[in-house]
PDB file of C-alpha atoms in Angstrom:
ATOM      1  CA  MET A   1     175.942 120.026  92.250  1.00 61.00           C
ATOM      2  CA  THR A   2     173.213 122.227  93.747  1.00 73.00           C
ATOM      3  CA  ASP A   3     172.708 125.594  92.118  1.00 89.00           C
ATOM      4  CA  TRP A   4     172.259 128.420  94.592  1.00 95.00           C
ATOM      5  CA  GLN A   5     171.074 131.962  94.016  1.00 96.00           C
ATOM      6  CA  ILE A   6     171.040 135.074  96.170  1.00 96.00           C
ATOM      7  CA  THR A   7     167.588 136.419  96.981  1.00 97.00           C
ATOM      8  CA  THR A   8     166.542 139.493  98.922  1.00 98.00           C
ATOM      9  CA  VAL A   9     163.967 139.572 101.707  1.00 98.00           C
ATOM     10  CA  ILE A  10     161.395 142.162 100.607  1.00 98.00           C
ATOM     11  CA  ALA A  11     158.505 141.491 103.023  1.00 98.00           C
ATOM     12  CA  GLN A  12     157.649 139.452 106.084  1.00 97.00           C
ATOM     13  CA  THR A  13     154.519 138.321 107.909  1.00 97.00           C
ATOM     14  CA  ARG A  14     154.642 137.337 111.552  1.00 97.00           C
ATOM     15  CA  HIS A  15     152.084 134.576 112.131  1.00 97.00           C
ATOM     16  CA  THR A  16     152.873 133.500 115.677  1.00 96.00           C
ATOM     17  CA  GLU A  17     155.629 133.951 118.214  1.00 96.00           C
ATOM     18  CA  SER A  18     157.498 131.097 116.551  1.00 96.00           C
ATOM     19  CA  ALA A  19     156.555 131.338 112.875  1.00 97.00           C
ATOM     20  CA  ARG A  20     156.693 133.832 110.055  1.00 97.00           C
ATOM     21  CA  SER A  21     156.667 134.016 106.272  1.00 98.00           C
ATOM     22  CA  LEU A  22     159.369 135.699 104.209  1.00 98.00           C
ATOM     23  CA  ARG A  23     158.827 137.003 100.690  1.00 98.00           C
ATOM     24  CA  LEU A  24     161.982 136.746  98.613  1.00 98.00           C
ATOM     25  CA  ALA A  25     162.868 138.628  95.443  1.00 98.00           C
ATOM     26  CA  LEU A  26     164.625 136.246  93.052  1.00 97.00           C
ATOM     27  CA  SER A  27     167.754 137.154  91.121  1.00 94.00           C
ATOM     28  CA  GLU A  28     166.982 134.307  88.707  1.00 94.00           C
ATOM     29  CA  PRO A  29     163.198 133.978  88.204  1.00 94.00           C
ATOM     30  CA  PHE A  30     161.593 130.541  88.338  1.00 94.00           C
ATOM     31  CA  CYS A  31     158.097 129.054  88.473  1.00 92.00           C
ATOM     32  CA  GLY A  32     157.524 126.888  91.513  1.00 94.00           C
ATOM     33  CA  LEU A  33     154.692 124.393  91.798  1.00 96.00           C
ATOM     34  CA  PRO A  34     152.159 124.518  94.644  1.00 97.00           C
ATOM     35  CA  GLY A  35     153.393 122.023  97.206  1.00 97.00           C
ATOM     36  CA  GLN A  36     157.122 122.295  96.466  1.00 97.00           C
ATOM     37  CA  HIS A  37     159.867 123.452  98.815  1.00 96.00           C
ATOM     38  CA  LEU A  38     163.361 124.897  98.558  1.00 96.00           C
ATOM     39  CA  ASP A  39     166.564 124.909 100.585  1.00 97.00           C
ATOM     40  CA  ILE A  40     167.911 127.964 102.395  1.00 97.00           C
ATOM     41  CA  ARG A  41     171.617 128.057 103.221  1.00 97.00           C
ATOM     42  CA  LEU A  42     173.331 130.156 105.870  1.00 96.00           C
ATOM     43  CA  THR A  43     177.091 130.662 105.871  1.00 93.00           C
ATOM     44  CA  ALA A  44     179.045 131.925 108.877  1.00 88.00           C
ATOM     45  CA  GLU A  45     182.066 134.238 108.717  1.00 87.00           C
ATOM     46  CA  ASP A  46     184.370 131.288 109.374  1.00 90.00           C
ATOM     47  CA  GLY A  47     183.021 129.505 106.281  1.00 89.00           C
ATOM     48  CA  TYR A  48     180.784 127.020 108.061  1.00 92.00           C
ATOM     49  CA  SER A  49     177.484 126.604 106.219  1.00 94.00           C
ATOM     50  CA  THR A  50     174.297 124.666 106.783  1.00 95.00           C
ATOM     51  CA  ALA A  51     171.024 124.398 104.874  1.00 96.00           C
ATOM     52  CA  ARG A  52     167.462 123.403 105.666  1.00 95.00           C
ATOM     53  CA  THR A  53     164.354 122.783 103.559  1.00 95.00           C
ATOM     54  CA  TYR A  54     161.272 124.999 103.829  1.00 96.00           C
ATOM     55  CA  SER A  55     157.881 124.882 102.158  1.00 95.00           C
ATOM     56  CA  LEU A  56     156.801 127.468  99.621  1.00 97.00           C
ATOM     57  CA  SER A  57     153.550 129.107 100.703  1.00 98.00           C
ATOM     58  CA  ASP A  58     153.075 131.265  97.593  1.00 97.00           C
ATOM     59  CA  VAL A  59     154.213 130.444  94.043  1.00 97.00           C
ATOM     60  CA  ARG A  60     151.888 132.699  92.042  1.00 96.00           C
ATOM     61  CA  GLU A  61     154.732 134.862  90.728  1.00 94.00           C
ATOM     62  CA  ASP A  62     158.000 133.997  89.005  1.00 93.00           C
ATOM     63  CA  ARG A  63     160.071 136.864  90.386  1.00 96.00           C
ATOM     64  CA  THR A  64     159.159 136.443  94.049  1.00 97.00           C
ATOM     65  CA  VAL A  65     158.289 133.492  96.274  1.00 96.00           C
ATOM     66  CA  GLU A  66     157.170 133.159  99.859  1.00 98.00           C
ATOM     67  CA  VAL A  67     158.586 130.659 102.326  1.00 97.00           C
ATOM     68  CA  THR A  68     157.109 129.933 105.727  1.00 97.00           C
ATOM     69  CA  VAL A  69     159.309 128.958 108.651  1.00 96.00           C
ATOM     70  CA  GLU A  70     158.528 127.754 112.166  1.00 95.00           C
ATOM     71  CA  ARG A  71     161.333 127.934 114.714  1.00 95.00           C
ATOM     72  CA  ALA A  72     162.676 124.479 115.503  1.00 91.00           C
ATOM     73  CA  GLN A  73     163.988 123.699 118.952  1.00 86.00           C
ATOM     74  CA  ASP A  74     167.795 123.647 118.774  1.00 87.00           C
ATOM     75  CA  GLY A  75     167.570 124.561 115.064  1.00 90.00           C
ATOM     76  CA  GLU A  76     170.543 126.067 113.261  1.00 92.00           C
ATOM     77  CA  VAL A  77     168.682 127.897 110.492  1.00 96.00           C
ATOM     78  CA  SER A  78     165.089 128.486 111.582  1.00 96.00           C
ATOM     79  CA  PRO A  79     165.874 130.738 114.603  1.00 96.00           C
ATOM     80  CA  TYR A  80     167.730 133.109 112.297  1.00 96.00           C
ATOM     81  CA  LEU A  81     164.908 133.136 109.748  1.00 97.00           C
ATOM     82  CA  VAL A  82     162.185 133.614 112.347  1.00 97.00           C
ATOM     83  CA  ASP A  83     163.890 136.059 114.724  1.00 96.00           C
ATOM     84  CA  VAL A  84     166.866 137.743 113.074  1.00 96.00           C
ATOM     85  CA  VAL A  85     166.696 138.241 109.309  1.00 97.00           C
ATOM     86  CA  GLU A  86     165.335 141.632 108.243  1.00 97.00           C
ATOM     87  CA  ILE A  87     163.861 143.158 105.111  1.00 98.00           C
ATOM     88  CA  GLY A  88     166.695 143.940 102.714  1.00 98.00           C
ATOM     89  CA  ASP A  89     168.883 141.066 103.902  1.00 97.00           C
ATOM     90  CA  PRO A  90     170.172 138.476 101.386  1.00 97.00           C
ATOM     91  CA  LEU A  91     169.319 134.786 101.576  1.00 97.00           C
ATOM     92  CA  GLU A  92     170.857 131.977  99.543  1.00 97.00           C
ATOM     93  CA  VAL A  93     168.315 129.503  98.143  1.00 97.00           C
ATOM     94  CA  THR A  94     167.972 126.646  95.672  1.00 96.00           C
ATOM     95  CA  ARG A  95     165.347 126.289  92.988  1.00 95.00           C
ATOM     96  CA  PRO A  96     162.146 124.528  94.132  1.00 96.00           C
ATOM     97  CA  HIS A  97     162.167 120.748  94.333  1.00 94.00           C
ATOM     98  CA  GLY A  98     159.783 117.933  95.217  1.00 91.00           C
ATOM     99  CA  GLY A  99     157.341 116.636  92.640  1.00 86.00           C
ATOM    100  CA  PHE A 100     155.091 114.095  94.365  1.00 90.00           C
ATOM    101  CA  PHE A 101     153.426 116.493  96.810  1.00 96.00           C
ATOM    102  CA  THR A 102     152.233 118.993  94.215  1.00 97.00           C
ATOM    103  CA  TRP A 103     148.809 119.944  92.930  1.00 97.00           C
ATOM    104  CA  ASP A 104     148.217 119.783  89.173  1.00 95.00           C
ATOM    105  CA  GLU A 105     146.077 122.796  88.303  1.00 93.00           C
ATOM    106  CA  THR A 106     144.786 121.039  85.156  1.00 95.00           C
ATOM    107  CA  ASP A 107     143.261 118.192  87.210  1.00 95.00           C
ATOM    108  CA  PRO A 108     139.525 118.888  87.688  1.00 95.00           C
ATOM    109  CA  ARG A 109     139.094 116.346  90.488  1.00 96.00           C
ATOM    110  CA  PRO A 110     138.309 117.599  94.026  1.00 97.00           C
ATOM    111  CA  VAL A 111     141.153 118.304  96.435  1.00 98.00           C
ATOM    112  CA  GLN A 112     141.103 117.526 100.148  1.00 98.00           C
ATOM    113  CA  LEU A 113     143.698 119.425 102.165  1.00 98.00           C
ATOM    114  CA  ILE A 114     144.590 118.304 105.697  1.00 98.00           C
ATOM    115  CA  ALA A 115     147.111 120.327 107.713  1.00 98.00           C
ATOM    116  CA  GLY A 116     148.610 119.909 111.149  1.00 97.00           C
ATOM    117  CA  GLY A 117     150.231 123.033 112.608  1.00 94.00           C
ATOM    118  CA  SER A 118     152.762 124.613 110.254  1.00 94.00           C
ATOM    119  CA  GLY A 119     151.896 121.938 107.697  1.00 96.00           C
ATOM    120  CA  LEU A 120     149.424 124.508 106.377  1.00 97.00           C
ATOM    121  CA  ALA A 121     152.248 126.291 104.493  1.00 97.00           C
ATOM    122  CA  PRO A 122     152.449 124.207 101.276  1.00 97.00           C
ATOM    123  CA  LEU A 123     148.667 123.783 101.289  1.00 97.00           C
ATOM    124  CA  MET A 124     148.296 127.558 101.360  1.00 97.00           C
ATOM    125  CA  ALA A 125     150.318 127.681  98.130  1.00 97.00           C
ATOM    126  CA  MET A 126     147.748 125.326  96.603  1.00 97.00           C
ATOM    127  CA  ILE A 127     144.821 127.425  97.847  1.00 96.00           C
ATOM    128  CA  ARG A 128     146.336 130.648  96.523  1.00 95.00           C
ATOM    129  CA  THR A 129     147.150 129.109  93.152  1.00 96.00           C
ATOM    130  CA  ARG A 130     143.635 127.688  92.839  1.00 95.00           C
ATOM    131  CA  GLU A 131     142.114 131.138  93.324  1.00 92.00           C
ATOM    132  CA  VAL A 132     144.025 132.425  90.309  1.00 93.00           C
ATOM    133  CA  VAL A 133     144.006 129.545  87.828  1.00 94.00           C
ATOM    134  CA  ALA A 134     141.203 127.115  88.732  1.00 94.00           C
ATOM    135  CA  PRO A 135     138.671 128.585  91.194  1.00 93.00           C
ATOM    136  CA  MET A 136     135.962 126.098  90.170  1.00 93.00           C
ATOM    137  CA  VAL A 137     137.941 123.031  91.305  1.00 95.00           C
ATOM    138  CA  PRO A 138     136.369 121.867  94.620  1.00 96.00           C
ATOM    139  CA  PHE A 139     138.750 122.316  97.561  1.00 96.00           C
ATOM    140  CA  ASP A 140     138.205 121.491 101.228  1.00 97.00           C
ATOM    141  CA  LEU A 141     140.540 122.280 104.133  1.00 97.00           C
ATOM    142  CA  VAL A 142     140.884 120.581 107.510  1.00 98.00           C
ATOM    143  CA  TYR A 143     143.305 122.428 109.787  1.00 97.00           C
ATOM    144  CA  SER A 144     144.320 120.930 113.138  1.00 97.00           C
ATOM    145  CA  LEU A 145     146.185 123.171 115.571  1.00 96.00           C
ATOM    146  CA  ARG A 146     146.836 123.377 119.285  1.00 96.00           C
ATOM    147  CA  SER A 147     145.209 126.724 120.018  1.00 96.00           C
ATOM    148  CA  PRO A 148     144.066 129.931 118.273  1.00 95.00           C
ATOM    149  CA  ASP A 149     147.375 131.681 118.943  1.00 95.00           C
ATOM    150  CA  ARG A 150     149.192 128.966 116.955  1.00 94.00           C
ATOM    151  CA  MET A 151     147.274 129.609 113.731  1.00 95.00           C
ATOM    152  CA  LEU A 152     149.268 130.375 110.593  1.00 97.00           C
ATOM    153  CA  PHE A 153     147.787 132.598 107.868  1.00 97.00           C
ATOM    154  CA  ALA A 154     144.993 133.709 110.206  1.00 94.00           C
ATOM    155  CA  ASP A 155     143.884 136.564 107.920  1.00 93.00           C
ATOM    156  CA  ASP A 156     143.829 134.277 104.872  1.00 92.00           C
ATOM    157  CA  VAL A 157     141.850 131.620 106.704  1.00 91.00           C
ATOM    158  CA  ARG A 158     139.349 134.188 107.990  1.00 89.00           C
ATOM    159  CA  GLN A 159     138.837 135.622 104.486  1.00 89.00           C
ATOM    160  CA  ILE A 160     138.366 132.127 103.069  1.00 87.00           C
ATOM    161  CA  VAL A 161     135.661 131.438 105.654  1.00 84.00           C
ATOM    162  CA  GLU A 162     133.939 134.812 105.222  1.00 84.00           C
ATOM    163  CA  ARG A 163     133.867 134.649 101.451  1.00 81.00           C
ATOM    164  CA  HIS A 164     132.915 130.944 101.336  1.00 71.00           C
ATOM    165  CA  ARG A 165     135.659 130.238  98.819  1.00 78.00           C
ATOM    166  CA  LEU A 166     136.067 126.720 100.194  1.00 90.00           C
ATOM    167  CA  PRO A 167     134.924 124.788 103.274  1.00 94.00           C
ATOM    168  CA  VAL A 168     137.281 125.135 106.261  1.00 95.00           C
ATOM    169  CA  HIS A 169     137.150 122.859 109.306  1.00 96.00           C
ATOM    170  CA  LEU A 170     139.244 124.001 112.284  1.00 96.00           C
ATOM    171  CA  ALA A 171     140.092 121.446 114.959  1.00 97.00           C
ATOM    172  CA  TYR A 172     141.769 122.680 118.149  1.00 97.00           C
ATOM    173  CA  THR A 173     143.586 120.032 120.179  1.00 96.00           C
ATOM    174  CA  ARG A 174     144.521 121.957 123.361  1.00 96.00           C
ATOM    175  CA  LYS A 175     142.464 125.169 123.585  1.00 97.00           C
ATOM    176  CA  ALA A 176     139.618 126.452 121.412  1.00 96.00           C
ATOM    177  CA  PRO A 177     137.931 129.855 121.052  1.00 94.00           C
ATOM    178  CA  ASP A 178     134.986 130.425 123.384  1.00 92.00           C
ATOM    179  CA  ASP A 179     132.519 130.333 120.497  1.00 92.00           C
ATOM    180  CA  ASP A 180     133.838 127.073 119.004  1.00 93.00           C
ATOM    181  CA  SER A 181     131.257 124.289 119.248  1.00 92.00           C
ATOM    182  CA  ARG A 182     133.674 121.425 118.641  1.00 94.00           C
ATOM    183  CA  PRO A 183     135.097 119.721 121.762  1.00 93.00           C
ATOM    184  CA  VAL A 184     138.834 120.219 122.155  1.00 95.00           C
ATOM    185  CA  GLY A 185     140.848 117.186 121.118  1.00 96.00           C
ATOM    186  CA  ARG A 186     142.480 115.272 118.329  1.00 95.00           C
ATOM    187  CA  LEU A 187     140.515 114.435 115.204  1.00 96.00           C
ATOM    188  CA  GLY A 188     139.392 110.820 115.178  1.00 94.00           C
ATOM    189  CA  PRO A 189     138.764 108.510 112.202  1.00 94.00           C
ATOM    190  CA  THR A 190     134.991 108.985 112.352  1.00 95.00           C
ATOM    191  CA  GLU A 191     135.287 112.778 112.413  1.00 96.00           C
ATOM    192  CA  PHE A 192     137.763 112.739 109.527  1.00 96.00           C
ATOM    193  CA  ALA A 193     135.253 110.751 107.492  1.00 96.00           C
ATOM    194  CA  GLU A 194     132.412 113.123 108.378  1.00 96.00           C
ATOM    195  CA  ILE A 195     134.101 116.438 107.548  1.00 97.00           C
ATOM    196  CA  THR A 196     136.174 115.537 104.478  1.00 98.00           C
ATOM    197  CA  ILE A 197     135.265 115.001 100.834  1.00 98.00           C
ATOM    198  CA  ASP A 198     133.669 111.593 100.320  1.00 97.00           C
ATOM    199  CA  ALA A 199     135.907 108.898  98.865  1.00 97.00           C
ATOM    200  CA  ASP A 200     133.355 108.226  96.130  1.00 97.00           C
ATOM    201  CA  ARG A 201     134.271 111.600  94.591  1.00 97.00           C
ATOM    202  CA  ASP A 202     137.896 110.403  94.211  1.00 96.00           C
ATOM    203  CA  PRO A 203     139.629 113.508  95.576  1.00 98.00           C
ATOM    204  CA  THR A 204     143.363 113.999  95.688  1.00 98.00           C
ATOM    205  CA  VAL A 205     144.229 114.130  99.391  1.00 98.00           C
ATOM    206  CA  PHE A 206     147.191 116.209 100.548  1.00 98.00           C
ATOM    207  CA  ILE A 207     148.258 115.801 104.193  1.00 98.00           C
ATOM    208  CA  CYS A 208     151.099 117.827 105.739  1.00 97.00           C
ATOM    209  CA  GLY A 209     152.269 118.190 109.317  1.00 96.00           C
ATOM    210  CA  PRO A 210     154.237 116.448 112.074  1.00 95.00           C
ATOM    211  CA  ASN A 211     154.986 112.753 111.577  1.00 95.00           C
ATOM    212  CA  ARG A 212     152.415 111.379 114.025  1.00 95.00           C
ATOM    213  CA  PHE A 213     149.643 113.639 112.754  1.00 96.00           C
ATOM    214  CA  VAL A 214     150.302 112.716 109.129  1.00 97.00           C
ATOM    215  CA  GLU A 215     150.355 108.985 109.873  1.00 97.00           C
ATOM    216  CA  HIS A 216     147.126 109.263 111.876  1.00 97.00           C
ATOM    217  CA  ALA A 217     145.342 111.352 109.240  1.00 98.00           C
ATOM    218  CA  ALA A 218     146.475 109.179 106.330  1.00 98.00           C
ATOM    219  CA  ALA A 219     145.302 106.018 108.116  1.00 97.00           C
ATOM    220  CA  ALA A 220     141.939 107.653 108.824  1.00 97.00           C
ATOM    221  CA  MET A 221     141.444 108.666 105.187  1.00 98.00           C
ATOM    222  CA  ILE A 222     142.324 105.193 103.913  1.00 97.00           C
ATOM    223  CA  ALA A 223     139.955 103.672 106.473  1.00 96.00           C
ATOM    224  CA  ALA A 224     137.269 106.020 105.104  1.00 96.00           C
ATOM    225  CA  GLY A 225     137.683 104.419 101.691  1.00 97.00           C
ATOM    226  CA  HIS A 226     140.236 106.618  99.950  1.00 97.00           C
ATOM    227  CA  ARG A 227     142.684 104.788  97.705  1.00 96.00           C
ATOM    228  CA  PRO A 228     146.233 104.877  99.114  1.00 97.00           C
ATOM    229  CA  ASP A 229     147.598 106.104  95.776  1.00 96.00           C
ATOM    230  CA  ARG A 230     145.295 109.157  96.032  1.00 97.00           C
ATOM    231  CA  VAL A 231     146.664 110.117  99.463  1.00 98.00           C
ATOM    232  CA  ARG A 232     149.833 112.196  99.329  1.00 97.00           C
ATOM    233  CA  THR A 233     151.797 113.077 102.435  1.00 97.00           C
ATOM    234  CA  GLU A 234     154.517 115.513 103.465  1.00 95.00           C
ATOM    235  CA  ARG A 235     155.865 115.249 106.997  1.00 89.00           C
ATOM    236  CA  PHE A 236     158.417 116.793 109.298  1.00 82.00           C
ATOM    237  CA  GLY A 237     159.797 116.321 112.788  1.00 63.00           C
TER     238      GLY A 237
END
């Protein structure tokens, strides 16, 4: 039986018109791992309930966590979380789960992060955790998104770039900023190989995003020489 606990929304960050992060105060503290997710359950007055799984985007504390939600078309839970819930409202959640798609902070090997759209959320938990516990571990981020107005964690990404905390490669598929030198379009296998950590360095590769993007990116990394068992994927849609 799933154990549920009542949390309280204590802060929110609006990323785009369709996505925001919610910081939740836990009634029963826990330590999540970077890359895990949890379930959020909504219950109507008539007793009908439904739950969906959302990625944790910050696990640095044990008394609060952050989840990031993008509104799904015809979704039952995400429209409420993105557009309705307010600070002070309760939310029912499970403890974090998912063990394969997690970063081990004691592993000194390089980490290659590849995100498509809102797939940046669990990778942001890894980036934030690294800054606190293992800032010397080499990280690299490739972030593919449709246009600048669809960027999640824009302030975090900008600070990462400005402070050179880790290499960031932005790839816009529909519309790019005027000062972006990269042609608009999907990342191809050759470009993946050129902008990611070389396979000879044996990085752990984490890829998260829509199904087609994840399949494409994983195939490109394996074609570039990365061992399949070093490529970890999390997909949605």
